[in-house]
Short mmCIF file of C-alpha atoms and ligand atoms in Angstrom, two decimals:
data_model
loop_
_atom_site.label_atom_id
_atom_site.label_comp_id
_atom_site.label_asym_id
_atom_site.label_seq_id
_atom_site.Cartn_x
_atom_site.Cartn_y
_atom_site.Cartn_z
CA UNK A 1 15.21 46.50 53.01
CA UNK A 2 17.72 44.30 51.33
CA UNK A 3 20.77 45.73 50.27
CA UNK A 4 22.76 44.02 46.71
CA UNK A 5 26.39 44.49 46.60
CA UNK A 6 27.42 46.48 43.27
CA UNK A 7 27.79 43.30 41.44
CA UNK A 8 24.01 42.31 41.95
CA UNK A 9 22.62 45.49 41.03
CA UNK A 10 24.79 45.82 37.75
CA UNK A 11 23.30 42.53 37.21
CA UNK A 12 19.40 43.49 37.51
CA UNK A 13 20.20 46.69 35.56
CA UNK A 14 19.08 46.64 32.02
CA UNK A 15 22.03 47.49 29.50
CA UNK A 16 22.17 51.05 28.58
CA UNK A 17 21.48 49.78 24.66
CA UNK A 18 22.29 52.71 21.86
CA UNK A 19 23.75 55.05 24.00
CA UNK A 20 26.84 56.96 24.85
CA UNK A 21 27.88 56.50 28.47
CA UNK A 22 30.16 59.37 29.49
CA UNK A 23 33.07 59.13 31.62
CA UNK A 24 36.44 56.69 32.52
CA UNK A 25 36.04 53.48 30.18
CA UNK A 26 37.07 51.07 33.44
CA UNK A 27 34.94 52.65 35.63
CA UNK A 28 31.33 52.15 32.80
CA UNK A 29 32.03 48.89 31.82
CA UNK A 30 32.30 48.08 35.95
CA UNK A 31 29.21 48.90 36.06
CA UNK A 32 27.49 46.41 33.48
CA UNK A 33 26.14 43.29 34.37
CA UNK A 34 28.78 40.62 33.53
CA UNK A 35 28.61 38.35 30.33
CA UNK A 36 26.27 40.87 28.47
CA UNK A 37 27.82 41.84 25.36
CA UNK A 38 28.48 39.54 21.93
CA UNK A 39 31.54 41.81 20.76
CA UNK A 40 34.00 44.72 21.67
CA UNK A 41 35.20 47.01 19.11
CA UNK A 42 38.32 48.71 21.10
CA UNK A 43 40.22 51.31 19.18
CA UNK A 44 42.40 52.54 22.32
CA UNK A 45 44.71 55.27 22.72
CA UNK A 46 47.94 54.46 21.03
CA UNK A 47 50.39 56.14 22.98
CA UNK A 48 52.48 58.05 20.50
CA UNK A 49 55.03 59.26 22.31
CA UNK A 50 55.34 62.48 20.00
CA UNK A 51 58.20 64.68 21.08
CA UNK A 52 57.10 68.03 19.47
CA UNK A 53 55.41 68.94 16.87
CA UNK A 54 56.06 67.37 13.34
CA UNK A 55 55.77 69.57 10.06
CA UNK A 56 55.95 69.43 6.35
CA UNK A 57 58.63 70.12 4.25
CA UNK A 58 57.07 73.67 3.58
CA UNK A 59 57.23 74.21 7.17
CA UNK A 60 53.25 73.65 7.73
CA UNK A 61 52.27 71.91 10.89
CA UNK A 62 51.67 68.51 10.74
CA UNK A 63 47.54 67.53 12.55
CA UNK A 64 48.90 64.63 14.49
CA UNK A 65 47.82 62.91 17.40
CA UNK A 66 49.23 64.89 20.34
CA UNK A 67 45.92 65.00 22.36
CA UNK A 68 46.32 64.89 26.19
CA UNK A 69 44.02 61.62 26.54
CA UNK A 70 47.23 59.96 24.31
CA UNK A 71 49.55 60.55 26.89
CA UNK A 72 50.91 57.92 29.17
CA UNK A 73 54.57 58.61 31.28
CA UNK A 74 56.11 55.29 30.02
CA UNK A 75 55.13 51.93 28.66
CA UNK A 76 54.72 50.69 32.56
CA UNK A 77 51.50 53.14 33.07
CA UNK A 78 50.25 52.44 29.49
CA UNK A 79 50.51 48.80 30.19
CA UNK A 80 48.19 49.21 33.54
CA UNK A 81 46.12 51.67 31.17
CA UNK A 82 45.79 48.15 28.98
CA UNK A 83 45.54 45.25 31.85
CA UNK A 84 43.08 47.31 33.62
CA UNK A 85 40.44 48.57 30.44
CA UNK A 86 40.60 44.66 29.28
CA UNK A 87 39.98 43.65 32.39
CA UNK A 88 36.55 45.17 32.47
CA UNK A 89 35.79 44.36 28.73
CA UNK A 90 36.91 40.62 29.40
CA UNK A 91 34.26 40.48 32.25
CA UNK A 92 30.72 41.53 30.31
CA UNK A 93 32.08 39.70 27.23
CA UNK A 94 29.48 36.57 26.77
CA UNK A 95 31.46 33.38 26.94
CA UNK A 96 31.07 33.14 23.26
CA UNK A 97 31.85 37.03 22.67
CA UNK A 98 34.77 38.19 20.69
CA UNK A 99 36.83 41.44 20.65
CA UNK A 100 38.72 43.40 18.02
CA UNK A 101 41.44 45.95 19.02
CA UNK A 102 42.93 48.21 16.59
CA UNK A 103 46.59 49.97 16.78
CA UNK A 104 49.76 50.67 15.42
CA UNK A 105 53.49 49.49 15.95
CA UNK A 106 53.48 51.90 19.36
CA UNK A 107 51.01 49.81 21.31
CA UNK A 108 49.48 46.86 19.28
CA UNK A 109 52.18 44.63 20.49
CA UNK A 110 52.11 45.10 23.94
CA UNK A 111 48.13 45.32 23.55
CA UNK A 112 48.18 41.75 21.94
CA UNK A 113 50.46 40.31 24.64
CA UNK A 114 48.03 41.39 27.12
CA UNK A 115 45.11 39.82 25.24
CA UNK A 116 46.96 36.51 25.67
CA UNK A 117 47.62 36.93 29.37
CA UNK A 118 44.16 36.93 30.35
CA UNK A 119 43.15 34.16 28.52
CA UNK A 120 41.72 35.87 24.74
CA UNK A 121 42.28 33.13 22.62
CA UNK A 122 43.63 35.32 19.28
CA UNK A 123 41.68 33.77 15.95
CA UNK A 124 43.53 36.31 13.54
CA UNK A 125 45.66 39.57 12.99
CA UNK A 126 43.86 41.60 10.32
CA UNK A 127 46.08 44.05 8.14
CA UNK A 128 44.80 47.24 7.71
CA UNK A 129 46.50 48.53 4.75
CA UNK A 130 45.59 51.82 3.93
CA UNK A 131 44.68 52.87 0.57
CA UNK A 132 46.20 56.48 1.00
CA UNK A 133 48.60 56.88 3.94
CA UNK A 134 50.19 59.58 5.18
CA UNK A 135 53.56 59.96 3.92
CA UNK A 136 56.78 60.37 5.80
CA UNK A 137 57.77 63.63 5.90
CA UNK A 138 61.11 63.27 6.98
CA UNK A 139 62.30 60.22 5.05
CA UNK A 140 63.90 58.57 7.93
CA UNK A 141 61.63 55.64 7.82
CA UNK A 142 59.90 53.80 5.92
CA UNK A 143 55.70 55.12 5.39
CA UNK A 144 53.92 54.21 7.74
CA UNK A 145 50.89 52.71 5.62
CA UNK A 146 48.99 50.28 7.51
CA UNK A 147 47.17 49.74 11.22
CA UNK A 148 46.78 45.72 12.55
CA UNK A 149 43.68 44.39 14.28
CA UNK A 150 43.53 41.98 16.41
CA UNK A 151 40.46 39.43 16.57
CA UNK A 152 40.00 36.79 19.31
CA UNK A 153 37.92 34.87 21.09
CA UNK A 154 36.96 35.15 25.43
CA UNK A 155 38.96 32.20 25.47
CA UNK A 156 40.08 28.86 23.13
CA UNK A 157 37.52 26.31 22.45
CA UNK A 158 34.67 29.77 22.60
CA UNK A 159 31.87 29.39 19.84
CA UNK A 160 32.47 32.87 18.42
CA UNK A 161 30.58 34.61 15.66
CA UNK A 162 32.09 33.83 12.00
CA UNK A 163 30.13 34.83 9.01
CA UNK A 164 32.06 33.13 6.72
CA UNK A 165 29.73 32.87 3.38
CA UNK A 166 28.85 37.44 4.31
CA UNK A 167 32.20 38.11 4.16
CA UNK A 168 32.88 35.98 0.55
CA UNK A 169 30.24 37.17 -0.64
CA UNK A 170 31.83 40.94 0.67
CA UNK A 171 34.85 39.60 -1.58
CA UNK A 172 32.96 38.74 -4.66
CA UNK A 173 32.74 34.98 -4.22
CA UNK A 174 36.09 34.87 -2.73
CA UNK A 175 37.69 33.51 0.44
CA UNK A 176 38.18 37.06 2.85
CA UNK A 177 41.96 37.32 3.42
CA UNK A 178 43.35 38.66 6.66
CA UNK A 179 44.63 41.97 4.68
CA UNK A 180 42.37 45.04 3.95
CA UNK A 181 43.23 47.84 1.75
CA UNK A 182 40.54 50.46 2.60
CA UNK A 183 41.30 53.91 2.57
CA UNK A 184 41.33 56.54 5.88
CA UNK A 185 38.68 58.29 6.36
CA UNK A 186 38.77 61.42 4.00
CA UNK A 187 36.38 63.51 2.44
CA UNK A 188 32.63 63.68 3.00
CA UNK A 189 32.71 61.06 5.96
CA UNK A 190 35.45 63.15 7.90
CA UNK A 191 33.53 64.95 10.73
CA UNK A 192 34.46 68.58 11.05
CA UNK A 193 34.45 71.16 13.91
CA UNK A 194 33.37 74.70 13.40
CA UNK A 195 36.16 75.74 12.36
CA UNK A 196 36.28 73.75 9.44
CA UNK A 197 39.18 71.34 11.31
CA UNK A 198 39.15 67.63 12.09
CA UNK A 199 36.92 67.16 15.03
CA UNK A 200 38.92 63.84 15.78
CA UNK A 201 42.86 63.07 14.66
CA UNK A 202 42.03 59.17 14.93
CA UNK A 203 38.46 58.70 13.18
CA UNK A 204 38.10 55.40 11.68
CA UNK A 205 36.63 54.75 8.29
CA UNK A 206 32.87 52.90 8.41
CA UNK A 207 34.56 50.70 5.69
CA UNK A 208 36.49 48.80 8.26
CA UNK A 209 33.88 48.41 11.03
CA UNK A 210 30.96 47.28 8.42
CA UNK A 211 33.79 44.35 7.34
CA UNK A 212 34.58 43.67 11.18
CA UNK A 213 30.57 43.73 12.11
CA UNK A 214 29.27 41.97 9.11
CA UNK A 215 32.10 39.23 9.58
CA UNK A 216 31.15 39.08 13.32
CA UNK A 217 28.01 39.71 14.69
CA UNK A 218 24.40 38.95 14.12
CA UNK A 219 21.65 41.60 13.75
CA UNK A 220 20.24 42.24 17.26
CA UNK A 221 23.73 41.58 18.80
CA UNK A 222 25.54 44.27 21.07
CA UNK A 223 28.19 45.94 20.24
CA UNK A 224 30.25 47.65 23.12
CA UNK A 225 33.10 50.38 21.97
CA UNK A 226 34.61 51.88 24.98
CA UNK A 227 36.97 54.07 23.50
CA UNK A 228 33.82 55.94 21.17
CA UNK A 229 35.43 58.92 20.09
CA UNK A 230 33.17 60.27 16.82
CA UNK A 231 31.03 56.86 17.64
CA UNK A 232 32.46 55.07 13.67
CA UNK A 233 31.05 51.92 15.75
CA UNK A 234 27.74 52.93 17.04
CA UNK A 235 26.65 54.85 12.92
CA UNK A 236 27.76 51.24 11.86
CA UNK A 237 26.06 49.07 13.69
CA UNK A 238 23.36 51.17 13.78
CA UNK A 239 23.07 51.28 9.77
CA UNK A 240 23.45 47.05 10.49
CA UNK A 241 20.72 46.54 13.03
CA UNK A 242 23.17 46.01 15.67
CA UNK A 243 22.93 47.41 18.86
CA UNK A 244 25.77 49.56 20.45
CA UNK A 245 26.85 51.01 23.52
CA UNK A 246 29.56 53.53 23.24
CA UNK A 247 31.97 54.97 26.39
CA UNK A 248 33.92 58.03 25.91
CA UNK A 249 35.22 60.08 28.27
CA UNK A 250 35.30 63.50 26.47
CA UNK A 251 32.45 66.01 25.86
CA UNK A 252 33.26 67.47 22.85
CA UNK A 253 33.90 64.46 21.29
CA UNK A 254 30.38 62.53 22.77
CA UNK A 255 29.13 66.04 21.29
CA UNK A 256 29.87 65.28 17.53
CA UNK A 257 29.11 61.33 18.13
CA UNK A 258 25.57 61.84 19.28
CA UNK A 259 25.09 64.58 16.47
CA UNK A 260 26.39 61.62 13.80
CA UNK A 261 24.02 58.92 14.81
CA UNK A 262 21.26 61.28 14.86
CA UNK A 263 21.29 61.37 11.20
CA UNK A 264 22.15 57.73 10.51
CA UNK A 265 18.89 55.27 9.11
CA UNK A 266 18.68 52.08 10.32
CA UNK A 267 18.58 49.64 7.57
CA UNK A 268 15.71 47.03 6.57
CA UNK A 269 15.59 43.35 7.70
CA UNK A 270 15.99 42.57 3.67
CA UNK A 271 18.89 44.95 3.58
CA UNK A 272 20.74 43.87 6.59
CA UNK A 273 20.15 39.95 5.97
CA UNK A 274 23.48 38.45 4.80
CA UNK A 275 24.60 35.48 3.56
CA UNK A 276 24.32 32.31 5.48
CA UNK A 277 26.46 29.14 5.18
CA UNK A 278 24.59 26.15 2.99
CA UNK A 279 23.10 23.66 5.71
CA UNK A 280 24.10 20.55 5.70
CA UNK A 281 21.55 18.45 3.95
CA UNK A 282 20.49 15.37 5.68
CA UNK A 283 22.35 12.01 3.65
CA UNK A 284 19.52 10.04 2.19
CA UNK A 285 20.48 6.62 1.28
CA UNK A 286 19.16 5.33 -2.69
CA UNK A 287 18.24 1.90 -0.46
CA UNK A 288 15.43 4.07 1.30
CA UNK A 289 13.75 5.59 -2.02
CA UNK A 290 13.72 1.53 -2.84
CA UNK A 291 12.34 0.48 0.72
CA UNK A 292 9.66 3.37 0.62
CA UNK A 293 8.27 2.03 -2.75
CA UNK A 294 9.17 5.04 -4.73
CA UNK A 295 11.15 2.88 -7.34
CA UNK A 296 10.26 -0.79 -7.41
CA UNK A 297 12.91 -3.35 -7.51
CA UNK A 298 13.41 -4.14 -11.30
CA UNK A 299 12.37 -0.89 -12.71
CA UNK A 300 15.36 0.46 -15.53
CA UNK A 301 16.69 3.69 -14.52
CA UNK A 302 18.25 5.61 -17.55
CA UNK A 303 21.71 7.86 -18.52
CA UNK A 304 19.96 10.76 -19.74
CA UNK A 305 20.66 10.29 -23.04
CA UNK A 306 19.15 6.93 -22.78
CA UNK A 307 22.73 5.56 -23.83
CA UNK A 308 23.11 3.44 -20.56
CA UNK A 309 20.64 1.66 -18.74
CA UNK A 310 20.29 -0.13 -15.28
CA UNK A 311 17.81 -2.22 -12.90
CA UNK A 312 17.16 -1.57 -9.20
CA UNK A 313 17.58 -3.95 -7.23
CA UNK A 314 15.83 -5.23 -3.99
CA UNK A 315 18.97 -3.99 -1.58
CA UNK A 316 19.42 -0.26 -3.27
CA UNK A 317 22.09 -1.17 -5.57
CA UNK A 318 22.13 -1.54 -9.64
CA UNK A 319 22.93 -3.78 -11.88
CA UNK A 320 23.71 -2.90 -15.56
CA UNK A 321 26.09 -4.36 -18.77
CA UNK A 322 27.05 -6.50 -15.82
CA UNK A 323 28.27 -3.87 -13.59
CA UNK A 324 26.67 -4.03 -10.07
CA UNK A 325 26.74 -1.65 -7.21
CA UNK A 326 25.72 1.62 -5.79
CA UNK A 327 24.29 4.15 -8.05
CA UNK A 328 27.46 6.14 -8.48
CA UNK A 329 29.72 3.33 -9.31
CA UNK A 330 27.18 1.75 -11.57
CA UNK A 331 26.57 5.20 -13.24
CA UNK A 332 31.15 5.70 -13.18
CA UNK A 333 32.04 2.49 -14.53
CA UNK A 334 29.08 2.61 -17.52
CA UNK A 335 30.31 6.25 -18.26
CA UNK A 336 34.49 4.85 -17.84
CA UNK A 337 34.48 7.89 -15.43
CA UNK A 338 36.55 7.91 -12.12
CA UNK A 339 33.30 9.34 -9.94
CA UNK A 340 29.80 10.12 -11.02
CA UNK A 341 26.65 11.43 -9.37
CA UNK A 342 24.43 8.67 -9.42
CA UNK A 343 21.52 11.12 -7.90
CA UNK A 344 21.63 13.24 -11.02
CA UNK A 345 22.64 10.97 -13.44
CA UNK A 346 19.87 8.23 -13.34
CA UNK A 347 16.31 9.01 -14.45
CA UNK A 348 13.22 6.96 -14.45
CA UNK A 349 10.56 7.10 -17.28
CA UNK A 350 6.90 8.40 -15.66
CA UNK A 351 4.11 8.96 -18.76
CA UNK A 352 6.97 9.55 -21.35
CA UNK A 353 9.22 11.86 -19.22
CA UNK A 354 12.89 11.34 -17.73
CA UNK A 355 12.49 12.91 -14.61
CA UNK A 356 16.22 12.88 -12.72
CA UNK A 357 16.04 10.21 -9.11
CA UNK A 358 16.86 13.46 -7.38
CA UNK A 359 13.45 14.02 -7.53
CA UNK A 360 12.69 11.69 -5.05
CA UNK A 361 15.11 12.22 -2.31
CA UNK A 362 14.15 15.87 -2.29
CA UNK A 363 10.89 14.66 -1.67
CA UNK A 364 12.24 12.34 1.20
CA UNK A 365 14.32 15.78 2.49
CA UNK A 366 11.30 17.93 2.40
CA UNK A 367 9.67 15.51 4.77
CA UNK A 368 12.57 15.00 7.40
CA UNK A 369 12.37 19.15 7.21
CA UNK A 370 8.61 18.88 8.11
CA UNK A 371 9.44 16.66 11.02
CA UNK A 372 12.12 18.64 12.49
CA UNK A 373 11.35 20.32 15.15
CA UNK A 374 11.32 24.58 14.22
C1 SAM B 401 41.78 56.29 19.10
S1 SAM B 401 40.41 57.21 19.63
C2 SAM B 401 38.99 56.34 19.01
C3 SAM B 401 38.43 56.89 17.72
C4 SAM B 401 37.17 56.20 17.25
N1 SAM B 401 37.42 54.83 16.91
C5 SAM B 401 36.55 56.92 16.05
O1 SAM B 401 36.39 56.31 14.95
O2 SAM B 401 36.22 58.09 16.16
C6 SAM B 401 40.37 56.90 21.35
C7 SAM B 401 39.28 57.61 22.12
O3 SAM B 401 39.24 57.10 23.44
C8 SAM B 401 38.95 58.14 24.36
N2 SAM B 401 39.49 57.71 25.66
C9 SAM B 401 40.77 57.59 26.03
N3 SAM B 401 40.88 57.08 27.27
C10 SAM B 401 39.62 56.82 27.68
C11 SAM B 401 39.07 56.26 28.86
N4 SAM B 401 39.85 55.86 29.87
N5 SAM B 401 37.73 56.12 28.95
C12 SAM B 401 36.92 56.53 27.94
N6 SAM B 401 37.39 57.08 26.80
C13 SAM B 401 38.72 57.21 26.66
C14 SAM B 401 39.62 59.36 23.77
O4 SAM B 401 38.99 60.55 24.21
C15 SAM B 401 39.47 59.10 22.26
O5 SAM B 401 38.33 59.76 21.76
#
């Protein structure tokens, strides 16, 4: 019998797609084959520091993060905490992957200086400003009213996911900025013990994690969160047609995750399809439509109001009122315009009808599509 070291095995395991693995983050992702998964959603503790508890003015008790899994003795042991969870996520990231990490002032600085020390290349911060924040009860400071996330790349030069046209499209039409104003996660969405209490002081809102997976990932892609909690990342992608694999270390908590994607519906293809950036079309040259016989030399070509006209000559080029050259600067210097589309602003006459020269080199473009290999 041959024995594989734990490296090989990990590798000839299949990953443990759209499920919770329970136990020590580090440890799980140690065990997944290495450059695996397209993105990490990593939402890890922030190490508060609370010294006691915090209340109201009217004396009631404040639900803050004091959890034991928050606790760290000192910034040295949360920054081994950091080195040693990104450590693991950096090695089953695909050379192309990407990874998001959420926090506030307490950690997301010493969280993004790590990123940069093993190599994450950092593509942008995202401001998470939040709609309805909690306000400062003691008026000491200012309110604390937003959250950053980091986004970056395995390392520079890496050809990460960017949905650029989804996430205009997101925006109405425009250009997604870096800041979000999205409000916590209230109401309905909150998940509740049985008592009727949060079941998690930190649960994200879906808003900001259907942004973050629509912006970067692909259906079919897999989505690794290995701080899970109420499993926000696994109900999104599922909804998306993402895969996920979530890692959290407490019971209770896997508990109300598994409970939560139970009832979530995956979504249709036609649902989940988003925008795509325009291809590129091919450049088709007016001397080709000329060379293939579609227009002969010395046929007129026509403004469309018939106002200006112009003859094609042997070489591609015009000549009309004495103006010669290409079909723009023919069509700009008839018109005493400083550009003009020469592709939508000629027409030739076919039984009666001005039919635009566009025509034909979309005819030309159909056929270099036919060619092209699938
Ligand atoms: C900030 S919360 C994440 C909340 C989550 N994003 C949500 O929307 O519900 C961090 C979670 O990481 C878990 N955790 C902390 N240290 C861990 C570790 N070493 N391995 C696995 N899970 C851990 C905690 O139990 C906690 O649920």
């Amino acid at each position: 019998m041959t024995r594989l070291d734990s490296k090989t095995r990990a590798a000839a395991r299949p990953l443990p797609l759209n499920q919770i693995l329970a136990g020590d983050c580090v440890e799980m992702m140690n065990a997944l084959p290495e450059n695996s998964v397209d993105l990490i959603f990593a939402d890890p503790p922030y190490n508060l520091q609370l010294k006691g508890e915090l209340h109201r003015p009217d004396n009631s008790r404040v639900d803050a993060v004091d959890d034991h899994w928050d606790q760290f003795s000192g910034f040295a042991a949360y920054d081994q905490f950091t080195r040693a969870w990104m450590a693991a996520a950096r090695r089953i990231l695909k050379p192309d992957g990407a990874i998001w990490v959420i926090g506030s002032y307490h950690n997301i600085f010493r969280v993004g200086a790590e990123l940069q020390n093993q190599g994450f290349w950092i593509l942008n911060d995202v401001v998470w400003r939040k709609a309805n924040p909690m306000p400062n009860f003691r008026g000491k400071r200012l309110t604390n009213a937003h959250e950053t996330m980091i986004w970056a790349s395995k390392s520079e030069g890496a050809k990460y996911t960017f949905n650029y046209e989804a996430l205009k499209s997101l925006n109405e039409g425009v250009q997604m900025r870096s800041d979000w104003v999205l409000p916590i996660c209230t109401g309905g969405e909150r998940l509740k013990d049985a008592e009727g209490a949060k079941a998690h002081p930190t649960q994200k809102p879906e808003s900001l994690l259907h942004r973050i997976l629509i912006g970067s990932t692909n259906p079919g892609d897999v989505v690794l969160d290995p701080f899970f909690g109420t499993g926000t990342t696994g109900a999104v992608a599922k909804m998306l047609g993402r895969n996920f694999i979530g890692i959290e270390r407490e019971e209770a908590y896997r508990e109300v995750a598994e409970k939560r994607l139970a009832r979530v519906r995956r979504l249709d293809s036609d649902a989940i399809a988003t925008t795509k950036a325009k291809r590129a079309e091919p450049r088709v040259p007016f001397g080709q439509v000329v060379e293939r016989g579609m227009l002969r030399p010395g046929e007129e070509l026509y403004s469309m109001n018939s106002r200006h006209k112009a003859k094609v000559r042997a070489d591609g080029s015009l000549i009309g009122n004495d103006v010669k050259g290409s079909i723009h600067q023919v069509g700009a210097a008839l018109e005493g315009a400083p550009s003009c589309n020469g592709w939508t602003y000629w027409h030739f006459r076919r039984e009666g009808k001005m039919i635009p020269i566009d025509i034909l080199r979309q005819q030309i473009r159909a056929e270099m599509d036919d060619t092209r290999p699938h």
